[in-house]
Amino acid sequence: MANQFRNYGAFAVSAAWMLLIALCKITAGSTTETESLLRWKQSLPDQSILQSWVTPATNNPSTTQRPCGWRGITCDTADNVIEINLAYTGLKGTFKNLDFSSFPNPLRLDLKYNQLKGSIPENIGMLSKLRYLDLSTNSLNGTLPLSLANFTQVLELDVSRNNVTGELDPRLFPDGTGQSKTGLISIKNFLSQNTKIGGRIPNEIGNMRSLVLLAIDFNSFHGPIPPAIVNCSQLSVLRISQNQLSVPQGIGNLSTLTTLHLAENKFTGQLPPQVCRRGKLVNFSAAYNSFTGPIPVSLRNCQSLYRVRLEYNQLTGYIDQDFGVYPNLTYMDLSYNKLQGQLSPNWSQSKELSFLSVGGNMIVGRIPHEILQMKKLGKLDLSSNQLSGEISIEIGNLSSMSILRLNDNKLSGKIPAGIGLLSNLQSLDISMNMLSGPIPYQLGDLSKLLSLNLSQNFINGTIPDQIGNLFALQSLLDLSYNSLSGEIPTQLGKLTNLISLNLSHNYLSGSIPSSLSHMLSLSSINLSYNLLEGPLLEDNIFNSSQLEADFSNNKGLCGKIQGLQPCKTSITAPGGKDKKPKPVIIIVASLGSAFLGSLMLVGIFAFLLERKARFILKEQEPTTNRDPFSVRYFNGKILYEDILEATKNFDDMYFIGEGASGKVYKAEMPAPWFLLGMHVFLVYDFMERGSLADMLRNDKEALELDWPKRVEIVQGVARALSYLHHDCVPPILHRDISSKNVLMSADLEAHVSDFGIARFLKLDGSNWTTFAGTYGYSAPELAYTMVVTEKCDVYSFGILVLEVLMGKHPGDLISKIQILAVESINVKDVLDPRLPPPVYEKTVHELQLVMKLVVSCLQASPQSRPTMRSLYQLLEADIFRVSTMASMVLQETNDHEKGAWYYSHEGPPRSDIPHRGNYRHPQHGK
Ligand SMILES: *[C@@H]1O[C@H](CO)[C@@H](O)[C@H](O)[C@H]1NC(C)=O
Ligand SMILES: *[C@@H]1O[C@H](CO)[C@@H](O)[C@H](O)[C@H]1NC(C)=O
Ligand SMILES: *[C@@H]1O[C@H](CO)[C@@H](O)[C@H](O)[C@H]1NC(C)=O
Ligand SMILES: *[C@@H]1O[C@H](CO)[C@@H](O)[C@H](O)[C@H]1NC(C)=O
Ligand SMILES: *[C@@H]1O[C@H](CO)[C@@H](O)[C@H](O)[C@H]1NC(C)=O
Ligand SMILES: *[C@@H]1O[C@H](CO)[C@@H](O)[C@H](O)[C@H]1NC(C)=O
Ligand SMILES: *[C@@H]1O[C@H](CO)[C@@H](O)[C@H](O)[C@H]1NC(C)=O
């Protein structure tokens, strides 16, 4: 202040006068800042976030025209702007109209996580006092301006996650004299991750003597790491993964590092031997390169290690000699190198280890039993080595184990029953060993198992019935190339989530249990090279063209499947196949002469399951060891008669929804069948076209589903779900909405099917569950709470609709949609490329509306999702003609009772609900 007064020669005047002069000076100085900011604001396409950036008309400009109270603007005590912070505000636009020369004082400019476009302007260098510049996560392009060299006081510069191109100009850095007046002299943190900068890393980078963190991963740098980098004597974090760098020698003996990421480059030669000379290295990754030579010697006693990834190189050495004990190590991946020696029991002393992978090396000897005591080990991969000996029964002590891979070794002896104790196991692969003896029935206790591979061993005996208890099993059950005998257990049919089943090359005999037709998720089944015989029932899934099936080389299987002999006596449904049967009759009375009939039955069975005992009574069957899932066992005729009675011979009054869905009946069944009062189930017409998933997958059939048709499908599914949720008492949750469970009739009408896991919704909201449903469709909250609400169906519906638009499962797009603002998603970018783009205005509008519905369905918070009824009403309400639809969004009223939604012209409530601790979206799985 004193300086300013001196400038004005104000020493002699009174205190009051001094104050006034001071005010004038400040006002004059900051007016330019104000004007510049306002001019920039005017140039931005969306100014709503800058509402506070105004100069209200007032008589006292001296107090109002400073930008100091505006959003994101911070001033010093003299009201000079020292900070502009508009990070995470959704700011759009360019820097074109921002005159940086009006801001002589800023120390901090933080605009990260916005949607800024265009280039970083040259005049940014006018902010010559800047300490902190963060432009990361925008859409900036062009090259880094040379004027950045003006930032001699900058401590941190981050331009990560932009489309910035070009090379790192050596002039950005100080010269090597130590007397440099320009360049990034003071910088500690330099970040340009995930940009498009390339060329060589200039040697001058070594002149940033204060550098602590250099993060230039995910770029296109090539050539060597410059040797001068050793002059960055404070360097602690070096992240240069995912470039095209080839010569590592520049790292030399840089031993100050705590983090060194070299992964996914083109490095050859040796790893720096002294990388942990000073015992500071914590996080080290050199994976996916072509490093040769030994494991760096300094790693052996590198107690600080926390995470090490050296997989997929050609490193040599001895795994029992080159590594020590690491108190903090949690993650060690040495897989696919050329390591020799035995597995040392010392690994068990690294007590924090949760991930140990040494697969694909040349390790010999036994698995030390000490390793089987590691309580925190969640993944152990010893595959593709030459381990021998037996698997100890102590394996059951690995209580955290979720992925266990011992495949492709020389392990012998029996599979220890203790494996059944690994209650967290999700994937077990012990294939390609020399294991013998039976499959222990305890394997059936692995209730979280998603994949089981025991193939290519010498396992004999029968397949234990308990395999059917592996309800979670999804990706694979492979018992092939063993010596299994006996019949295929009917319980296998309970694995309704299983995608791939391989029992080939065994000695299995008897007939194929018809219960396998309940395995609706199967897309591949191989029963070849066994001793199976008898007919393949025609009502089973094996007829689906989508199923990759191999039944060849058995003893006497027959059926109408390619490669099989036709059966001598045809098992045709009563009523014959030739004349077009009456809808429901064929499904129920003949137990389905088509596989879709069995779909419906699955639905009914699931409803019956809890009342199994009574069901058996009614059947007057003395033996109780029959499988209630078995189609053969089920007396469809009785059910059919009951349905006839319940629907009064399919009287029109039992139709659900007139016209479009006219073939869906609602039947209310009396006791004793449904002893707990009234229940509801749906009986469907025969669906000639198979599932929606099938149609979308087939390029030709997908073309039949033009845009108007697809909108109709969305409407059809919404109608069905709205009915289940809101018109049934008690309401029914479907719980497995996916394109596999939407069936298409001959006239391409959509029908919701498979109530295999449907649940009646108790109105007190206490619907606890274990995971069921189809991965990729299930709502994110199921990952952290087991409470199912109808909003889980709404979420799955959103995914399904997106799939209808895109022609394939949306995958990663889901998480993007959850992050992005509604208006930033252009429906045209997601439409199925196999179809010509929609031409009619009406269709475009409809698709836009559908897309908006998708966004609302995929809200992370269940409460923010609309109800099925409101979605259905929106779709039906002929709103497509509303021309103002573009700005329309949905908002939920507080009145949950009515589930009413209405149109609003304001934005939706922001969906940035804080993520809970263990929140995990299904698409973000490991
Ligand atoms: C940078 O982006 C702007 C706007 O997004 C575009 O007009 C311009 O062509 C781009 N420049 C370069 C060099 O890609
Ligand atoms: C660097 O900063 C000084 C002082 O603000 C300014 O005069 C000069 O124009 C700036 N240089 C560049 C290239 O922006
Ligand atoms: C970056 O540029 C590519 C084209 O080169 C474009 O597809 C992409 O959307 C741009 N990304 C950002 C964040 O601007
Ligand atoms: C480190 O800096 C000094 C002084 O500038 C220089 O002489 C030396 O060549 C640099 N080291 C490397 C390896 O470039
Ligand atoms: C690394 O240090 C060793 C001795 O510890 C030395 O022999 C070697 O030359 C150094 N390498 C480099 C590149 O400085
Ligand atoms: C292990 O981690 C703890 C906590 O981060 C740290 O205090 C300790 O120094 C580390 N141990 C070693 C040997 O680095
Ligand atoms: C399984 O094989 C073992 C020999 O490896 C044999 O002793 C045993 O009897 C076989 N069991 C069955 C059920 O065939």
mmCIF file of N, CA and C in Angstrom, residues 158-221:
data_model
loop_
_atom_site.group_PDB
_atom_site.id
_atom_site.type_symbol
_atom_site.label_atom_id
_atom_site.label_comp_id
_atom_site.label_asym_id
_atom_site.label_seq_id
_atom_site.Cartn_x
_atom_site.Cartn_y
_atom_site.Cartn_z
ATOM 1 N N ASP A 158 -0.410 -28.526 -15.429
ATOM 2 C CA ASP A 158 -1.095 -29.761 -15.810
ATOM 3 C C ASP A 158 -1.979 -29.511 -17.022
ATOM 4 N N VAL A 159 -1.630 -30.130 -18.137
ATOM 5 C CA VAL A 159 -2.462 -30.031 -19.345
ATOM 6 C C VAL A 159 -2.981 -31.415 -19.743
ATOM 7 N N SER A 160 -3.020 -32.328 -18.797
ATOM 8 C CA SER A 160 -3.397 -33.708 -19.094
ATOM 9 C C SER A 160 -4.793 -33.815 -19.699
ATOM 10 N N ARG A 161 -5.008 -34.892 -20.415
ATOM 11 C CA ARG A 161 -6.318 -35.211 -20.981
ATOM 12 C C ARG A 161 -6.900 -34.077 -21.807
ATOM 13 N N ASN A 162 -6.102 -33.660 -22.776
ATOM 14 C CA ASN A 162 -6.545 -32.734 -23.805
ATOM 15 C C ASN A 162 -6.034 -33.278 -25.123
ATOM 16 N N ASN A 163 -6.412 -32.622 -26.206
ATOM 17 C CA ASN A 163 -5.938 -33.057 -27.518
ATOM 18 C C ASN A 163 -4.728 -32.248 -27.968
ATOM 19 N N VAL A 164 -3.928 -31.832 -27.014
ATOM 20 C CA VAL A 164 -2.756 -31.022 -27.330
ATOM 21 C C VAL A 164 -1.762 -31.857 -28.143
ATOM 22 N N THR A 165 -1.249 -31.278 -29.217
ATOM 23 C CA THR A 165 -0.349 -32.012 -30.115
ATOM 24 C C THR A 165 1.040 -31.379 -30.108
ATOM 25 N N GLY A 166 1.861 -31.787 -31.061
ATOM 26 C CA GLY A 166 3.185 -31.195 -31.197
ATOM 27 C C GLY A 166 4.218 -31.880 -30.319
ATOM 28 N N GLU A 167 5.331 -31.181 -30.096
ATOM 29 C CA GLU A 167 6.423 -31.754 -29.309
ATOM 30 C C GLU A 167 6.713 -30.846 -28.117
ATOM 31 N N LEU A 168 7.545 -31.332 -27.223
ATOM 32 C CA LEU A 168 7.977 -30.496 -26.099
ATOM 33 C C LEU A 168 9.137 -29.629 -26.595
ATOM 34 N N ASP A 169 8.884 -28.338 -26.765
ATOM 35 C CA ASP A 169 9.917 -27.443 -27.281
ATOM 36 C C ASP A 169 10.992 -27.245 -26.209
ATOM 37 N N PRO A 170 12.276 -27.451 -26.551
ATOM 38 C CA PRO A 170 13.340 -27.285 -25.548
ATOM 39 C C PRO A 170 13.325 -25.906 -24.907
ATOM 40 N N ARG A 171 12.790 -24.914 -25.642
ATOM 41 C CA ARG A 171 12.789 -23.545 -25.110
ATOM 42 C C ARG A 171 11.820 -23.367 -23.936
ATOM 43 N N LEU A 172 10.935 -24.382 -23.721
ATOM 44 C CA LEU A 172 10.049 -24.300 -22.559
ATOM 45 C C LEU A 172 10.830 -24.462 -21.265
ATOM 46 N N PHE A 173 12.021 -25.060 -21.378
ATOM 47 C CA PHE A 173 12.777 -25.421 -20.181
ATOM 48 C C PHE A 173 13.917 -24.446 -19.995
ATOM 49 N N PRO A 174 14.439 -24.352 -18.769
ATOM 50 C CA PRO A 174 15.572 -23.451 -18.553
ATOM 51 C C PRO A 174 16.792 -23.958 -19.320
ATOM 52 N N ASP A 175 17.734 -23.042 -19.589
ATOM 53 C CA ASP A 175 18.985 -23.557 -20.163
ATOM 54 C C ASP A 175 19.789 -24.199 -19.040
ATOM 55 N N GLY A 176 20.889 -24.817 -19.368
ATOM 56 C CA GLY A 176 21.590 -25.609 -18.367
ATOM 57 C C GLY A 176 22.540 -24.803 -17.492
ATOM 58 N N THR A 177 22.509 -23.462 -17.638
ATOM 59 C CA THR A 177 23.533 -22.674 -16.963
ATOM 60 C C THR A 177 23.267 -22.495 -15.481
ATOM 61 N N GLY A 178 22.008 -22.685 -15.100
ATOM 62 C CA GLY A 178 21.657 -22.395 -13.714
ATOM 63 C C GLY A 178 21.354 -20.921 -13.524
ATOM 64 N N GLN A 179 21.580 -20.096 -14.578
ATOM 65 C CA GLN A 179 21.328 -18.651 -14.503
ATOM 66 C C GLN A 179 20.104 -18.289 -15.328
ATOM 67 N N SER A 180 19.375 -19.284 -15.800
ATOM 68 C CA SER A 180 18.325 -19.053 -16.788
ATOM 69 C C SER A 180 17.288 -18.064 -16.270
ATOM 70 N N LYS A 181 16.841 -17.149 -17.180
ATOM 71 C CA LYS A 181 15.819 -16.170 -16.817
ATOM 72 C C LYS A 181 14.448 -16.585 -17.337
ATOM 73 N N THR A 182 14.405 -17.563 -18.235
ATOM 74 C CA THR A 182 13.124 -18.044 -18.751
ATOM 75 C C THR A 182 13.060 -19.558 -18.589
ATOM 76 N N GLY A 183 11.870 -20.055 -18.905
ATOM 77 C CA GLY A 183 11.658 -21.503 -18.815
ATOM 78 C C GLY A 183 11.097 -21.878 -17.458
ATOM 79 N N LEU A 184 10.658 -23.098 -17.362
ATOM 80 C CA LEU A 184 9.999 -23.596 -16.148
ATOM 81 C C LEU A 184 11.066 -23.892 -15.096
ATOM 82 N N ILE A 185 11.539 -22.825 -14.474
ATOM 83 C CA ILE A 185 12.684 -22.934 -13.569
ATOM 84 C C ILE A 185 12.294 -23.546 -12.231
ATOM 85 N N SER A 186 11.114 -23.130 -11.730
ATOM 86 C CA SER A 186 10.738 -23.528 -10.371
ATOM 87 C C SER A 186 9.868 -24.775 -10.323
ATOM 88 N N ILE A 187 9.509 -25.262 -11.496
ATOM 89 C CA ILE A 187 8.431 -26.265 -11.537
ATOM 90 C C ILE A 187 8.773 -27.528 -10.749
ATOM 91 N N LYS A 188 7.771 -27.996 -10.013
ATOM 92 C CA LYS A 188 7.902 -29.253 -9.283
ATOM 93 C C LYS A 188 7.101 -30.369 -9.958
ATOM 94 N N ASN A 189 5.888 -30.028 -10.415
ATOM 95 C CA ASN A 189 5.020 -31.039 -11.013
ATOM 96 C C ASN A 189 4.690 -30.668 -12.453
ATOM 97 N N PHE A 190 5.110 -31.491 -13.374
ATOM 98 C CA PHE A 190 4.795 -31.267 -14.792
ATOM 99 C C PHE A 190 3.964 -32.450 -15.273
ATOM 100 N N LEU A 191 2.717 -32.175 -15.645
ATOM 101 C CA LEU A 191 1.833 -33.262 -16.058
ATOM 102 C C LEU A 191 1.237 -32.998 -17.438
ATOM 103 N N SER A 192 1.437 -33.936 -18.312
ATOM 104 C CA SER A 192 0.776 -33.906 -19.611
ATOM 105 C C SER A 192 0.412 -35.342 -19.954
ATOM 106 N N GLN A 193 -0.440 -35.929 -19.128
ATOM 107 C CA GLN A 193 -0.840 -37.317 -19.338
ATOM 108 C C GLN A 193 -1.946 -37.375 -20.366
ATOM 109 N N ASN A 194 -1.896 -38.407 -21.186
ATOM 110 C CA ASN A 194 -3.002 -38.639 -22.107
ATOM 111 C C ASN A 194 -3.291 -37.431 -22.984
ATOM 112 N N THR A 195 -2.245 -36.929 -23.619
ATOM 113 C CA THR A 195 -2.415 -35.903 -24.650
ATOM 114 C C THR A 195 -1.866 -36.504 -25.935
ATOM 115 N N LYS A 196 -1.619 -35.677 -26.927
ATOM 116 C CA LYS A 196 -1.131 -36.235 -28.192
ATOM 117 C C LYS A 196 0.243 -35.672 -28.535
ATOM 118 N N ILE A 197 1.016 -35.428 -27.512
ATOM 119 C CA ILE A 197 2.350 -34.887 -27.721
ATOM 120 C C ILE A 197 3.297 -36.029 -28.063
ATOM 121 N N GLY A 198 4.223 -35.750 -28.981
ATOM 122 C CA GLY A 198 5.131 -36.815 -29.423
ATOM 123 C C GLY A 198 6.552 -36.318 -29.565
ATOM 124 N N GLY A 199 7.274 -36.942 -30.460
ATOM 125 C CA GLY A 199 8.676 -36.584 -30.666
ATOM 126 C C GLY A 199 9.555 -37.142 -29.565
ATOM 127 N N ARG A 200 10.770 -36.596 -29.494
ATOM 128 C CA ARG A 200 11.679 -37.060 -28.451
ATOM 129 C C ARG A 200 11.508 -36.228 -27.191
ATOM 130 N N ILE A 201 11.838 -36.823 -26.070
ATOM 131 C CA ILE A 201 11.838 -36.047 -24.834
ATOM 132 C C ILE A 201 13.135 -35.248 -24.835
ATOM 133 N N PRO A 202 13.048 -33.890 -24.823
ATOM 134 C CA PRO A 202 14.287 -33.117 -24.972
ATOM 135 C C PRO A 202 15.204 -33.268 -23.753
ATOM 136 N N ASN A 203 16.463 -33.227 -24.037
ATOM 137 C CA ASN A 203 17.475 -33.322 -22.983
ATOM 138 C C ASN A 203 17.301 -32.214 -21.936
ATOM 139 N N GLU A 204 16.785 -31.072 -22.387
ATOM 140 C CA GLU A 204 16.627 -29.910 -21.506
ATOM 141 C C GLU A 204 15.691 -30.191 -20.336
ATOM 142 N N ILE A 205 14.937 -31.296 -20.438
ATOM 143 C CA ILE A 205 14.030 -31.636 -19.348
ATOM 144 C C ILE A 205 14.832 -31.792 -18.046
ATOM 145 N N GLY A 206 16.116 -32.150 -18.197
ATOM 146 C CA GLY A 206 16.989 -32.312 -17.037
ATOM 147 C C GLY A 206 17.323 -30.998 -16.356
ATOM 148 N N ASN A 207 16.984 -29.871 -17.031
ATOM 149 C CA ASN A 207 17.298 -28.574 -16.425
ATOM 150 C C ASN A 207 16.215 -28.100 -15.460
ATOM 151 N N MET A 208 15.138 -28.866 -15.347
ATOM 152 C CA MET A 208 14.124 -28.517 -14.344
ATOM 153 C C MET A 208 14.605 -29.118 -13.024
ATOM 154 N N ARG A 209 15.488 -28.414 -12.376
ATOM 155 C CA ARG A 209 16.211 -28.994 -11.237
ATOM 156 C C ARG A 209 15.325 -29.264 -10.027
ATOM 157 N N SER A 210 14.162 -28.583 -9.980
ATOM 158 C CA SER A 210 13.278 -28.782 -8.821
ATOM 159 C C SER A 210 12.226 -29.858 -9.068
ATOM 160 N N LEU A 211 12.276 -30.448 -10.251
ATOM 161 C CA LEU A 211 11.202 -31.348 -10.639
ATOM 162 C C LEU A 211 11.055 -32.513 -9.658
ATOM 163 N N VAL A 212 9.828 -32.725 -9.213
ATOM 164 C CA VAL A 212 9.523 -33.823 -8.303
ATOM 165 C C VAL A 212 8.684 -34.882 -9.020
ATOM 166 N N LEU A 213 7.781 -34.398 -9.895
ATOM 167 C CA LEU A 213 6.863 -35.317 -10.566
ATOM 168 C C LEU A 213 6.834 -35.013 -12.059
ATOM 169 N N LEU A 214 7.117 -36.008 -12.856
ATOM 170 C CA LEU A 214 6.996 -35.874 -14.302
ATOM 171 C C LEU A 214 6.064 -36.967 -14.794
ATOM 172 N N ALA A 215 4.908 -36.555 -15.286
ATOM 173 C CA ALA A 215 3.906 -37.525 -15.728
ATOM 174 C C ALA A 215 3.542 -37.223 -17.166
ATOM 175 N N ILE A 216 4.118 -37.990 -18.080
ATOM 176 C CA ILE A 216 3.831 -37.786 -19.495
ATOM 177 C C ILE A 216 3.420 -39.122 -20.110
ATOM 178 N N ASP A 217 2.693 -39.931 -19.313
ATOM 179 C CA ASP A 217 2.229 -41.208 -19.834
ATOM 180 C C ASP A 217 1.076 -41.013 -20.822
ATOM 181 N N PHE A 218 0.801 -42.011 -21.611
ATOM 182 C CA PHE A 218 -0.247 -41.977 -22.653
ATOM 183 C C PHE A 218 0.013 -40.853 -23.654
ATOM 184 N N ASN A 219 1.177 -40.852 -24.261
ATOM 185 C CA ASN A 219 1.476 -39.911 -25.323
ATOM 186 C C ASN A 219 2.166 -40.669 -26.444
ATOM 187 N N SER A 220 2.868 -39.943 -27.323
ATOM 188 C CA SER A 220 3.521 -40.617 -28.443
ATOM 189 C C SER A 220 5.014 -40.357 -28.462
ATOM 190 N N PHE A 221 5.607 -40.202 -27.314
ATOM 191 C CA PHE A 221 7.050 -39.967 -27.288
ATOM 192 C C PHE A 221 7.784 -41.217 -27.774
#
